[in-house]
PDB file of N, CA and C in Angstrom:
ATOM      1  N   MET A 311     182.925  77.675-162.966  1.00 60.00           N
ATOM      2  CA  MET A 311     183.521  79.277-162.668  1.00 60.00           C
ATOM      3  C   MET A 311     184.521  79.310-161.378  1.00 60.00           C
ATOM      4  N   HIS A 312     185.228  80.402-161.561  1.00 73.00           N
ATOM      5  CA  HIS A 312     186.084  80.463-160.410  1.00 73.00           C
ATOM      6  C   HIS A 312     185.503  81.300-159.651  1.00 73.00           C
ATOM      7  N   ALA A 313     185.443  81.487-158.199  1.00 78.00           N
ATOM      8  CA  ALA A 313     185.202  82.342-157.199  1.00 78.00           C
ATOM      9  C   ALA A 313     186.065  83.914-157.392  1.00 78.00           C
ATOM     10  N   THR A 314     185.675  84.786-157.211  1.00 87.00           N
ATOM     11  CA  THR A 314     186.458  85.935-157.172  1.00 87.00           C
ATOM     12  C   THR A 314     187.421  85.762-155.738  1.00 87.00           C
ATOM     13  N   ALA A 315     188.624  86.913-155.686  1.00 84.00           N
ATOM     14  CA  ALA A 315     189.182  86.690-154.504  1.00 84.00           C
ATOM     15  C   ALA A 315     187.955  87.084-153.042  1.00 84.00           C
ATOM     16  N   THR A 316     187.103  88.147-153.527  1.00 86.00           N
ATOM     17  CA  THR A 316     186.297  88.448-152.393  1.00 86.00           C
ATOM     18  C   THR A 316     185.469  87.446-152.107  1.00 86.00           C
ATOM     19  N   GLU A 317     184.825  86.800-152.976  1.00 90.00           N
ATOM     20  CA  GLU A 317     183.887  85.346-152.350  1.00 90.00           C
ATOM     21  C   GLU A 317     185.056  84.469-151.380  1.00 90.00           C
ATOM     22  N   LEU A 318     186.011  83.911-152.401  1.00 86.00           N
ATOM     23  CA  LEU A 318     186.839  83.021-151.840  1.00 86.00           C
ATOM     24  C   LEU A 318     187.248  83.352-150.087  1.00 86.00           C
ATOM     25  N   LEU A 319     187.504  84.759-149.823  1.00 87.00           N
ATOM     26  CA  LEU A 319     187.451  85.454-148.561  1.00 87.00           C
ATOM     27  C   LEU A 319     186.499  85.129-147.745  1.00 87.00           C
ATOM     28  N   TYR A 320     185.303  85.528-148.308  1.00 91.00           N
ATOM     29  CA  TYR A 320     184.028  85.388-147.400  1.00 91.00           C
ATOM     30  C   TYR A 320     183.819  83.686-147.142  1.00 91.00           C
ATOM     31  N   SER A 321     184.246  83.054-148.252  1.00 90.00           N
ATOM     32  CA  SER A 321     183.340  81.688-147.584  1.00 90.00           C
ATOM     33  C   SER A 321     184.861  81.020-146.570  1.00 90.00           C
ATOM     34  N   ARG A 322     185.879  81.035-146.578  1.00 88.00           N
ATOM     35  CA  ARG A 322     186.615  80.981-145.307  1.00 88.00           C
ATOM     36  C   ARG A 322     186.873  81.896-144.155  1.00 88.00           C
ATOM     37  N   LEU A 323     185.426  83.345-143.945  1.00 92.00           N
ATOM     38  CA  LEU A 323     185.331  83.830-142.572  1.00 92.00           C
ATOM     39  C   LEU A 323     185.190  82.813-141.695  1.00 92.00           C
ATOM     40  N   PRO A 324     185.440  82.907-140.281  1.00 91.00           N
ATOM     41  CA  PRO A 324     184.690  82.098-139.592  1.00 91.00           C
ATOM     42  C   PRO A 324     183.078  82.733-139.541  1.00 91.00           C
ATOM     43  N   ASN A 325     182.513  81.664-138.729  1.00 94.00           N
ATOM     44  CA  ASN A 325     180.902  81.998-138.568  1.00 94.00           C
ATOM     45  C   ASN A 325     180.583  83.032-137.772  1.00 94.00           C
ATOM     46  N   TYR A 326     181.522  83.392-136.451  1.00 95.00           N
ATOM     47  CA  TYR A 326     181.195  84.413-136.072  1.00 95.00           C
ATOM     48  C   TYR A 326     182.710  84.917-135.905  1.00 95.00           C
ATOM     49  N   MET A 327     182.692  86.215-135.801  1.00 94.00           N
ATOM     50  CA  MET A 327     184.160  86.876-135.577  1.00 94.00           C
ATOM     51  C   MET A 327     183.923  88.051-134.862  1.00 94.00           C
ATOM     52  N   TYR A 328     185.515  88.581-134.231  1.00 96.00           N
ATOM     53  CA  TYR A 328     185.171  89.652-133.652  1.00 96.00           C
ATOM     54  C   TYR A 328     185.315  91.429-134.644  1.00 96.00           C
ATOM     55  N   CYS A 329     184.692  92.002-134.355  1.00 96.00           N
ATOM     56  CA  CYS A 329     184.466  93.404-135.323  1.00 96.00           C
ATOM     57  C   CYS A 329     184.282  94.571-134.490  1.00 96.00           C
ATOM     58  N   THR A 330     184.382  95.547-135.488  1.00 96.00           N
ATOM     59  CA  THR A 330     184.187  96.891-134.608  1.00 96.00           C
ATOM     60  C   THR A 330     184.237  97.783-135.748  1.00 96.00           C
ATOM     61  N   ASP A 331     183.667  99.238-135.468  1.00 95.00           N
ATOM     62  CA  ASP A 331     183.635 100.141-136.532  1.00 95.00           C
ATOM     63  C   ASP A 331     184.812 101.143-136.110  1.00 95.00           C
ATOM     64  N   ASP A 332     185.300 100.834-134.525  1.00 94.00           N
ATOM     65  CA  ASP A 332     186.194 101.714-134.280  1.00 94.00           C
ATOM     66  C   ASP A 332     187.015 101.174-133.228  1.00 94.00           C
ATOM     67  N   TYR A 333     188.404 100.771-133.452  1.00 88.00           N
ATOM     68  CA  TYR A 333     189.272 100.071-132.376  1.00 88.00           C
ATOM     69  C   TYR A 333     189.083 100.103-130.829  1.00 88.00           C
ATOM     70  N   ARG A 334     188.717 101.665-131.033  1.00 93.00           N
ATOM     71  CA  ARG A 334     188.733 102.426-129.392  1.00 93.00           C
ATOM     72  C   ARG A 334     187.653 102.236-128.635  1.00 93.00           C
ATOM     73  N   ASP A 335     186.888 101.453-129.410  1.00 92.00           N
ATOM     74  CA  ASP A 335     185.621 100.866-128.661  1.00 92.00           C
ATOM     75  C   ASP A 335     185.611  99.562-128.548  1.00 92.00           C
ATOM     76  N   GLY A 336     186.584  99.149-128.959  1.00 91.00           N
ATOM     77  CA  GLY A 336     186.976  97.421-128.682  1.00 91.00           C
ATOM     78  C   GLY A 336     185.938  96.820-129.566  1.00 91.00           C
ATOM     79  N   GLY A 337     186.316  95.233-129.848  1.00 93.00           N
ATOM     80  CA  GLY A 337     185.582  94.455-130.600  1.00 93.00           C
ATOM     81  C   GLY A 337     184.571  93.777-129.886  1.00 93.00           C
ATOM     82  N   ILE A 338     183.659  93.452-130.964  1.00 95.00           N
ATOM     83  CA  ILE A 338     182.609  92.451-130.351  1.00 95.00           C
ATOM     84  C   ILE A 338     182.482  90.989-131.112  1.00 95.00           C
ATOM     85  N   GLN A 339     182.030  90.356-130.680  1.00 96.00           N
ATOM     86  CA  GLN A 339     181.625  89.114-131.660  1.00 96.00           C
ATOM     87  C   GLN A 339     180.318  89.342-132.170  1.00 96.00           C
ATOM     88  N   MET A 340     180.174  88.948-133.904  1.00 96.00           N
ATOM     89  CA  MET A 340     178.912  88.874-134.309  1.00 96.00           C
ATOM     90  C   MET A 340     179.142  88.000-135.356  1.00 96.00           C
ATOM     91  N   ALA A 341     178.070  87.473-135.828  1.00 97.00           N
ATOM     92  CA  ALA A 341     177.519  86.362-136.795  1.00 97.00           C
ATOM     93  C   ALA A 341     178.396  87.174-138.364  1.00 97.00           C
ATOM     94  N   LYS A 342     178.952  86.198-138.810  1.00 96.00           N
ATOM     95  CA  LYS A 342     179.437  86.851-140.266  1.00 96.00           C
ATOM     96  C   LYS A 342     178.476  87.989-141.261  1.00 96.00           C
ATOM     97  N   ASP A 343     177.257  87.329-141.232  1.00 96.00           N
ATOM     98  CA  ASP A 343     176.905  88.213-142.140  1.00 96.00           C
ATOM     99  C   ASP A 343     176.615  90.147-141.594  1.00 96.00           C
ATOM    100  N   PHE A 344     176.516  89.829-140.329  1.00 97.00           N
ATOM    101  CA  PHE A 344     176.250  91.125-139.735  1.00 97.00           C
ATOM    102  C   PHE A 344     177.762  91.859-139.708  1.00 97.00           C
ATOM    103  N   ALA A 345     179.032  90.959-139.158  1.00 96.00           N
ATOM    104  CA  ALA A 345     180.087  91.258-138.938  1.00 96.00           C
ATOM    105  C   ALA A 345     180.795  92.457-139.921  1.00 96.00           C
ATOM    106  N   ILE A 346     180.407  91.312-141.153  1.00 94.00           N
ATOM    107  CA  ILE A 346     181.223  92.488-142.607  1.00 94.00           C
ATOM    108  C   ILE A 346     180.906  93.883-143.114  1.00 94.00           C
ATOM    109  N   LYS A 347     179.551  94.096-142.417  1.00 95.00           N
ATOM    110  CA  LYS A 347     178.987  95.232-142.584  1.00 95.00           C
ATOM    111  C   LYS A 347     180.185  96.307-141.267  1.00 95.00           C
ATOM    112  N   LYS A 348     180.784  95.897-140.581  1.00 95.00           N
ATOM    113  CA  LYS A 348     181.644  96.856-139.985  1.00 95.00           C
ATOM    114  C   LYS A 348     183.144  97.188-140.642  1.00 95.00           C
ATOM    115  N   ASN A 349     183.479  98.402-139.911  1.00 90.00           N
ATOM    116  CA  ASN A 349     184.859  98.550-140.990  1.00 90.00           C
ATOM    117  C   ASN A 349     185.993  98.016-140.575  1.00 90.00           C
ATOM    118  N   TYR A 350     186.388  96.955-139.589  1.00 91.00           N
ATOM    119  CA  TYR A 350     187.208  96.195-138.834  1.00 91.00           C
ATOM    120  C   TYR A 350     186.658  94.784-139.022  1.00 91.00           C
ATOM    121  N   ILE A 351     187.009  93.556-139.754  1.00 93.00           N
ATOM    122  CA  ILE A 351     186.840  92.105-139.059  1.00 93.00           C
ATOM    123  C   ILE A 351     188.038  91.497-139.065  1.00 93.00           C
ATOM    124  N   GLN A 352     187.457  90.246-138.048  1.00 92.00           N
ATOM    125  CA  GLN A 352     188.385  89.452-137.797  1.00 92.00           C
ATOM    126  C   GLN A 352     188.869  88.096-138.845  1.00 92.00           C
ATOM    127  N   VAL A 353     189.923  88.311-139.828  1.00 92.00           N
ATOM    128  CA  VAL A 353     190.108  87.579-140.926  1.00 92.00           C
ATOM    129  C   VAL A 353     190.395  86.365-140.455  1.00 92.00           C
ATOM    130  N   ASN A 354     191.352  85.735-139.963  1.00 92.00           N
ATOM    131  CA  ASN A 354     192.217  85.011-139.306  1.00 92.00           C
ATOM    132  C   ASN A 354     191.737  84.202-137.944  1.00 92.00           C
ATOM    133  N   THR A 355     191.415  83.065-137.565  1.00 88.00           N
ATOM    134  CA  THR A 355     190.835  82.481-136.322  1.00 88.00           C
ATOM    135  C   THR A 355     192.271  82.139-135.323  1.00 88.00           C
ATOM    136  N   THR A 356     191.750  81.912-134.461  1.00 86.00           N
ATOM    137  CA  THR A 356     192.869  81.668-133.112  1.00 86.00           C
ATOM    138  C   THR A 356     193.283  80.218-133.576  1.00 86.00           C
ATOM    139  N   THR A 357     192.961  79.617-134.364  1.00 87.00           N
ATOM    140  CA  THR A 357     193.326  78.040-134.828  1.00 87.00           C
ATOM    141  C   THR A 357     193.587  77.925-136.051  1.00 87.00           C
ATOM    142  N   TYR A 358     193.625  79.250-137.090  1.00 88.00           N
ATOM    143  CA  TYR A 358     194.045  78.949-138.338  1.00 88.00           C
ATOM    144  C   TYR A 358     194.738  79.957-138.809  1.00 88.00           C
ATOM    145  N   GLN A 359     195.669  80.288-139.521  1.00 92.00           N
ATOM    146  CA  GLN A 359     195.985  81.869-140.509  1.00 92.00           C
ATOM    147  C   GLN A 359     195.479  81.333-141.952  1.00 92.00           C
ATOM    148  N   GLN A 360     194.467  81.659-142.273  1.00 90.00           N
ATOM    149  CA  GLN A 360     194.088  81.602-143.866  1.00 90.00           C
ATOM    150  C   GLN A 360     194.773  82.890-144.685  1.00 90.00           C
ATOM    151  N   ALA A 361     195.259  84.030-144.098  1.00 93.00           N
ATOM    152  CA  ALA A 361     195.188  84.929-144.871  1.00 93.00           C
ATOM    153  C   ALA A 361     196.712  85.831-144.422  1.00 93.00           C
ATOM    154  N   ILE A 362     197.532  86.456-145.099  1.00 92.00           N
ATOM    155  CA  ILE A 362     198.649  87.673-144.689  1.00 92.00           C
ATOM    156  C   ILE A 362     197.706  88.623-144.570  1.00 92.00           C
ATOM    157  N   LEU A 363     197.510  89.600-144.118  1.00 90.00           N
ATOM    158  CA  LEU A 363     197.236  90.805-143.884  1.00 90.00           C
ATOM    159  C   LEU A 363     198.360  91.862-143.665  1.00 90.00           C
ATOM    160  N   LEU A 364     198.633  92.680-144.726  1.00 86.00           N
ATOM    161  CA  LEU A 364     199.702  93.815-144.405  1.00 86.00           C
ATOM    162  C   LEU A 364     198.927  95.409-143.842  1.00 86.00           C
ATOM    163  N   ASP A 365     199.489  95.929-143.256  1.00 84.00           N
ATOM    164  CA  ASP A 365     199.026  97.513-143.400  1.00 84.00           C
ATOM    165  C   ASP A 365     200.285  98.373-143.685  1.00 84.00           C
ATOM    166  N   HIS A 366     199.726  99.203-144.961  1.00 80.00           N
ATOM    167  CA  HIS A 366     200.594  99.695-145.983  1.00 80.00           C
ATOM    168  C   HIS A 366     200.693 101.074-145.298  1.00 80.00           C
ATOM    169  N   ASP A 367     201.437 101.456-144.881  1.00 78.00           N
ATOM    170  CA  ASP A 367     201.612 103.296-143.952  1.00 78.00           C
ATOM    171  C   ASP A 367     202.157 103.910-145.227  1.00 78.00           C
ATOM    172  N   ASP A 368     202.897 103.512-145.995  1.00 71.00           N
ATOM    173  CA  ASP A 368     203.824 104.236-147.072  1.00 71.00           C
ATOM    174  C   ASP A 368     202.623 104.798-148.257  1.00 71.00           C
ATOM    175  N   GLU A 369     202.490 106.028-148.338  1.00 66.00           N
ATOM    176  CA  GLU A 369     201.689 106.847-149.114  1.00 66.00           C
ATOM    177  C   GLU A 369     202.334 106.285-150.593  1.00 66.00           C
ATOM    178  N   CYS A 370     203.177 105.821-151.117  1.00 64.00           N
ATOM    179  CA  CYS A 370     203.765 105.194-151.997  1.00 64.00           C
ATOM    180  C   CYS A 370     203.490 104.130-152.505  1.00 64.00           C
ATOM    181  N   PHE A 371     202.683 103.151-151.228  1.00 63.00           N
ATOM    182  CA  PHE A 371     202.131 102.136-151.926  1.00 63.00           C
ATOM    183  C   PHE A 371     201.528 101.703-152.659  1.00 63.00           C
ATOM    184  N   MET A 372     200.345 102.572-153.454  1.00 59.00           N
ATOM    185  CA  MET A 372     199.741 102.178-154.249  1.00 59.00           C
ATOM    186  C   MET A 372     200.195 102.561-155.679  1.00 59.00           C
ATOM    187  N   SER A 373     201.112 103.352-155.821  1.00 58.00           N
ATOM    188  CA  SER A 373     202.047 103.640-157.175  1.00 58.00           C
ATOM    189  C   SER A 373     202.956 102.379-157.096  1.00 58.00           C
ATOM    190  N   ASP A 374     203.622 101.765-155.973  1.00 61.00           N
ATOM    191  CA  ASP A 374     204.233 100.804-156.130  1.00 61.00           C
ATOM    192  C   ASP A 374     203.586  98.969-156.206  1.00 61.00           C
ATOM    193  N   LEU A 375     202.074  99.445-156.394  1.00 58.00           N
ATOM    194  CA  LEU A 375     201.742  97.835-156.314  1.00 58.00           C
ATOM    195  C   LEU A 375     202.018  96.776-157.269  1.00 58.00           C
ATOM    196  N   TRP A 376     202.833  97.493-158.374  1.00 55.00           N
ATOM    197  CA  TRP A 376     203.276  96.340-159.279  1.00 55.00           C
ATOM    198  C   TRP A 376     204.440  95.628-158.720  1.00 55.00           C
ATOM    199  N   TYR A 377     204.708  95.554-157.981  1.00 56.00           N
ATOM    200  CA  TYR A 377     205.544  94.923-156.849  1.00 56.00           C
ATOM    201  C   TYR A 377     206.784  94.582-157.670  1.00 56.00           C
ATOM    202  N   GLU A 378     207.428  95.439-158.350  1.00 61.00           N
ATOM    203  CA  GLU A 378     208.758  94.909-159.130  1.00 61.00           C
ATOM    204  C   GLU A 378     209.964  95.210-158.319  1.00 61.00           C
ATOM    205  N   HIS A 379     210.016  96.509-157.521  1.00 62.00           N
ATOM    206  CA  HIS A 379     210.627  96.650-156.701  1.00 62.00           C
ATOM    207  C   HIS A 379     210.198  95.948-154.895  1.00 62.00           C
ATOM    208  N   SER A 380     209.160  95.705-154.968  1.00 63.00           N
ATOM    209  CA  SER A 380     208.891  94.952-153.706  1.00 63.00           C
ATOM    210  C   SER A 380     209.429  93.579-153.311  1.00 63.00           C
ATOM    211  N   HIS A 381     209.624  92.530-154.267  1.00 69.00           N
ATOM    212  CA  HIS A 381     209.683  91.189-154.308  1.00 69.00           C
ATOM    213  C   HIS A 381     208.806  90.647-153.252  1.00 69.00           C
ATOM    214  N   LEU A 382     207.344  90.945-153.289  1.00 70.00           N
ATOM    215  CA  LEU A 382     205.978  90.486-152.290  1.00 70.00           C
ATOM    216  C   LEU A 382     205.115  89.848-153.459  1.00 70.00           C
ATOM    217  N   PRO A 383     204.995  88.795-153.091  1.00 77.00           N
ATOM    218  CA  PRO A 383     203.813  88.253-154.404  1.00 77.00           C
ATOM    219  C   PRO A 383     202.362  89.339-154.260  1.00 77.00           C
ATOM    220  N   VAL A 384     201.736  89.421-155.412  1.00 81.00           N
ATOM    221  CA  VAL A 384     200.761  90.390-155.850  1.00 81.00           C
ATOM    222  C   VAL A 384     199.644  90.088-154.532  1.00 81.00           C
ATOM    223  N   PRO A 385     198.830  90.779-153.801  1.00 86.00           N
ATOM    224  CA  PRO A 385     198.177  90.220-153.172  1.00 86.00           C
ATOM    225  C   PRO A 385     196.815  89.929-153.567  1.00 86.00           C
ATOM    226  N   ASN A 386     195.903  89.393-153.358  1.00 89.00           N
ATOM    227  CA  ASN A 386     194.443  89.097-153.622  1.00 89.00           C
ATOM    228  C   ASN A 386     193.661  90.204-153.944  1.00 89.00           C
ATOM    229  N   ILE A 387     193.758  90.948-152.533  1.00 88.00           N
ATOM    230  CA  ILE A 387     192.757  92.085-152.013  1.00 88.00           C
ATOM    231  C   ILE A 387     193.726  93.543-152.026  1.00 88.00           C
ATOM    232  N   VAL A 388     193.494  94.452-152.318  1.00 86.00           N
ATOM    233  CA  VAL A 388     193.841  96.162-151.917  1.00 86.00           C
ATOM    234  C   VAL A 388     192.789  96.859-151.622  1.00 86.00           C
ATOM    235  N   ILE A 389     192.811  97.162-150.413  1.00 85.00           N
ATOM    236  CA  ILE A 389     192.152  97.871-150.175  1.00 85.00           C
ATOM    237  C   ILE A 389     192.491  99.235-149.442  1.00 85.00           C
ATOM    238  N   ALA A 390     192.472 100.453-150.407  1.00 82.00           N
ATOM    239  CA  ALA A 390     193.321 101.730-150.454  1.00 82.00           C
ATOM    240  C   ALA A 390     192.636 102.917-149.900  1.00 82.00           C
ATOM    241  N   ASN A 391     192.922 103.381-149.107  1.00 80.00           N
ATOM    242  CA  ASN A 391     192.639 104.868-148.547  1.00 80.00           C
ATOM    243  C   ASN A 391     193.155 105.917-149.495  1.00 80.00           C
ATOM    244  N   LYS A 392     191.829 106.542-150.379  1.00 81.00           N
ATOM    245  CA  LYS A 392     191.866 107.638-151.639  1.00 81.00           C
ATOM    246  C   LYS A 392     192.569 108.687-151.021  1.00 81.00           C
ATOM    247  N   GLU A 393     192.457 109.340-150.028  1.00 84.00           N
ATOM    248  CA  GLU A 393     192.667 110.704-149.315  1.00 84.00           C
ATOM    249  C   GLU A 393     194.323 110.528-149.184  1.00 84.00           C
ATOM    250  N   ASN A 394     195.092 109.165-148.839  1.00 81.00           N
ATOM    251  CA  ASN A 394     196.662 109.356-148.161  1.00 81.00           C
ATOM    252  C   ASN A 394     196.981 108.649-148.890  1.00 81.00           C
ATOM    253  N   GLY A 395     196.404 107.579-149.683  1.00 74.00           N
ATOM    254  CA  GLY A 395     197.227 106.691-150.450  1.00 74.00           C
ATOM    255  C   GLY A 395     197.855 105.636-149.770  1.00 74.00           C
ATOM    256  N   ARG A 396     197.328 105.343-148.582  1.00 79.00           N
ATOM    257  CA  ARG A 396     197.414 104.166-147.480  1.00 79.00           C
ATOM    258  C   ARG A 396     196.424 103.177-148.036  1.00 79.00           C
ATOM    259  N   ALA A 397     197.169 101.666-147.539  1.00 83.00           N
ATOM    260  CA  ALA A 397     196.632 100.609-148.105  1.00 83.00           C
ATOM    261  C   ALA A 397     196.671  99.579-147.017  1.00 83.00           C
ATOM    262  N   HIS A 398     195.646  98.503-146.901  1.00 85.00           N
ATOM    263  CA  HIS A 398     195.444  96.992-146.495  1.00 85.00           C
ATOM    264  C   HIS A 398     195.714  96.239-147.941  1.00 85.00           C
ATOM    265  N   SER A 399     196.638  95.036-147.876  1.00 87.00           N
ATOM    266  CA  SER A 399     196.490  93.548-148.206  1.00 87.00           C
ATOM    267  C   SER A 399     196.444  92.796-148.045  1.00 87.00           C
ATOM    268  N   ILE A 400     195.557  92.036-148.673  1.00 91.00           N
ATOM    269  CA  ILE A 400     194.994  90.580-147.846  1.00 91.00           C
ATOM    270  C   ILE A 400     195.753  89.608-148.977  1.00 91.00           C
ATOM    271  N   THR A 401     196.376  88.535-148.730  1.00 91.00           N
ATOM    272  CA  THR A 401     197.213  87.787-149.283  1.00 91.00           C
ATOM    273  C   THR A 401     196.391  86.499-149.117  1.00 91.00           C
ATOM    274  N   LEU A 402     195.725  85.573-149.772  1.00 92.00           N
ATOM    275  CA  LEU A 402     195.106  84.324-149.621  1.00 92.00           C
ATOM    276  C   LEU A 402     195.824  83.024-149.337  1.00 92.00           C
ATOM    277  N   LEU A 403     195.956  82.681-148.239  1.00 92.00           N
ATOM    278  CA  LEU A 403     196.775  80.934-148.412  1.00 92.00           C
ATOM    279  C   LEU A 403     196.118  80.148-149.299  1.00 92.00           C
ATOM    280  N   ARG A 404     196.677  79.668-149.979  1.00 88.00           N
ATOM    281  CA  ARG A 404     196.022  78.180-150.607  1.00 88.00           C
ATOM    282  C   ARG A 404     195.316  77.106-149.866  1.00 88.00           C
ATOM    283  N   SER A 405     195.999  77.292-147.938  1.00 87.00           N
ATOM    284  CA  SER A 405     195.249  76.286-147.434  1.00 87.00           C
ATOM    285  C   SER A 405     195.616  76.726-145.980  1.00 87.00           C
ATOM    286  N   PRO A 406     194.561  76.847-145.011  1.00 87.00           N
ATOM    287  CA  PRO A 406     195.095  77.438-144.141  1.00 87.00           C
ATOM    288  C   PRO A 406     195.830  76.735-143.242  1.00 87.00           C
ATOM    289  N   VAL A 407     196.596  77.348-142.404  1.00 89.00           N
ATOM    290  CA  VAL A 407     197.994  77.035-141.486  1.00 89.00           C
ATOM    291  C   VAL A 407     197.679  77.008-140.346  1.00 89.00           C
ATOM    292  N   PRO A 408     197.482  75.604-139.439  1.00 89.00           N
ATOM    293  CA  PRO A 408     197.350  75.168-138.230  1.00 89.00           C
ATOM    294  C   PRO A 408     198.184  76.056-137.293  1.00 89.00           C
ATOM    295  N   LYS A 409     197.660  77.048-136.115  1.00 87.00           N
ATOM    296  CA  LYS A 409     198.676  77.679-135.278  1.00 87.00           C
ATOM    297  C   LYS A 409     198.264  77.191-134.137  1.00 87.00           C
ATOM    298  N   THR A 410     198.082  76.004-134.086  1.00 83.00           N
ATOM    299  CA  THR A 410     197.844  75.255-132.616  1.00 83.00           C
ATOM    300  C   THR A 410     198.058  73.806-132.541  1.00 83.00           C
ATOM    301  N   GLU A 411     198.664  72.754-131.486  1.00 79.00           N
ATOM    302  CA  GLU A 411     198.666  71.713-131.925  1.00 79.00           C
ATOM    303  C   GLU A 411     197.409  70.791-132.135  1.00 79.00           C
ATOM    304  N   LYS A 412     196.499  71.399-131.618  1.00 75.00           N
ATOM    305  CA  LYS A 412     195.198  70.723-131.737  1.00 75.00           C
ATOM    306  C   LYS A 412     194.460  71.290-133.002  1.00 75.00           C
ATOM    307  N   SER A 413     195.096  72.048-133.301  1.00 66.00           N
ATOM    308  CA  SER A 413     194.282  72.957-134.813  1.00 66.00           C
ATOM    309  C   SER A 413     194.427  72.026-135.776  1.00 66.00           C
ATOM    310  N   HIS A 414     195.225  70.665-135.958  1.00 63.00           N
ATOM    311  CA  HIS A 414     196.074  70.402-137.073  1.00 63.00           C
ATOM    312  C   HIS A 414     194.515  69.470-138.282  1.00 63.00           C
ATOM    313  N   ARG A 415     194.882  69.388-139.008  1.00 60.00           N
ATOM    314  CA  ARG A 415     193.619  68.680-140.109  1.00 60.00           C
ATOM    315  C   ARG A 415     193.960  67.263-139.873  1.00 60.00           C
ATOM    316  N   HIS A 416     192.527  66.403-139.834  1.00 60.00           N
ATOM    317  CA  HIS A 416     192.673  65.202-139.790  1.00 60.00           C
ATOM    318  C   HIS A 416     192.633  64.620-141.235  1.00 60.00           C
ATOM    319  N   PRO A 417     193.307  63.563-141.433  1.00 50.00           N
ATOM    320  CA  PRO A 417     193.387  62.877-142.868  1.00 50.00           C
ATOM    321  C   PRO A 417     192.190  62.597-143.105  1.00 50.00           C
ATOM    322  N   ILE A 418     191.670  62.320-144.090  1.00 46.00           N
ATOM    323  CA  ILE A 418     190.508  61.537-144.551  1.00 46.00           C
ATOM    324  C   ILE A 418     189.917  60.254-144.753  1.00 46.00           C
TER     325      ILE A 418
END
């Protein structure tokens, strides 16, 4: 049985991550089980990029979600604001990409 995109994202989240309910209050570091209940969470770590997150401020994003005009890959997850039509999209990478020289994956 294949995992859903949400389950896959959850399994890849760091055990401790920065999160907040309001950016004006700043972020605090919490364990994953508590952090995911916040409005904003850290998806990528400082050493690995595992997802591409896009902020769609265009009110037409949800109507253009089928991507025939955008030439973007279809995201795994879309979080939409029904009040104003704006959204965030998450495209999960097949494998996390190291962001520093010391974060490379060691051969097995």
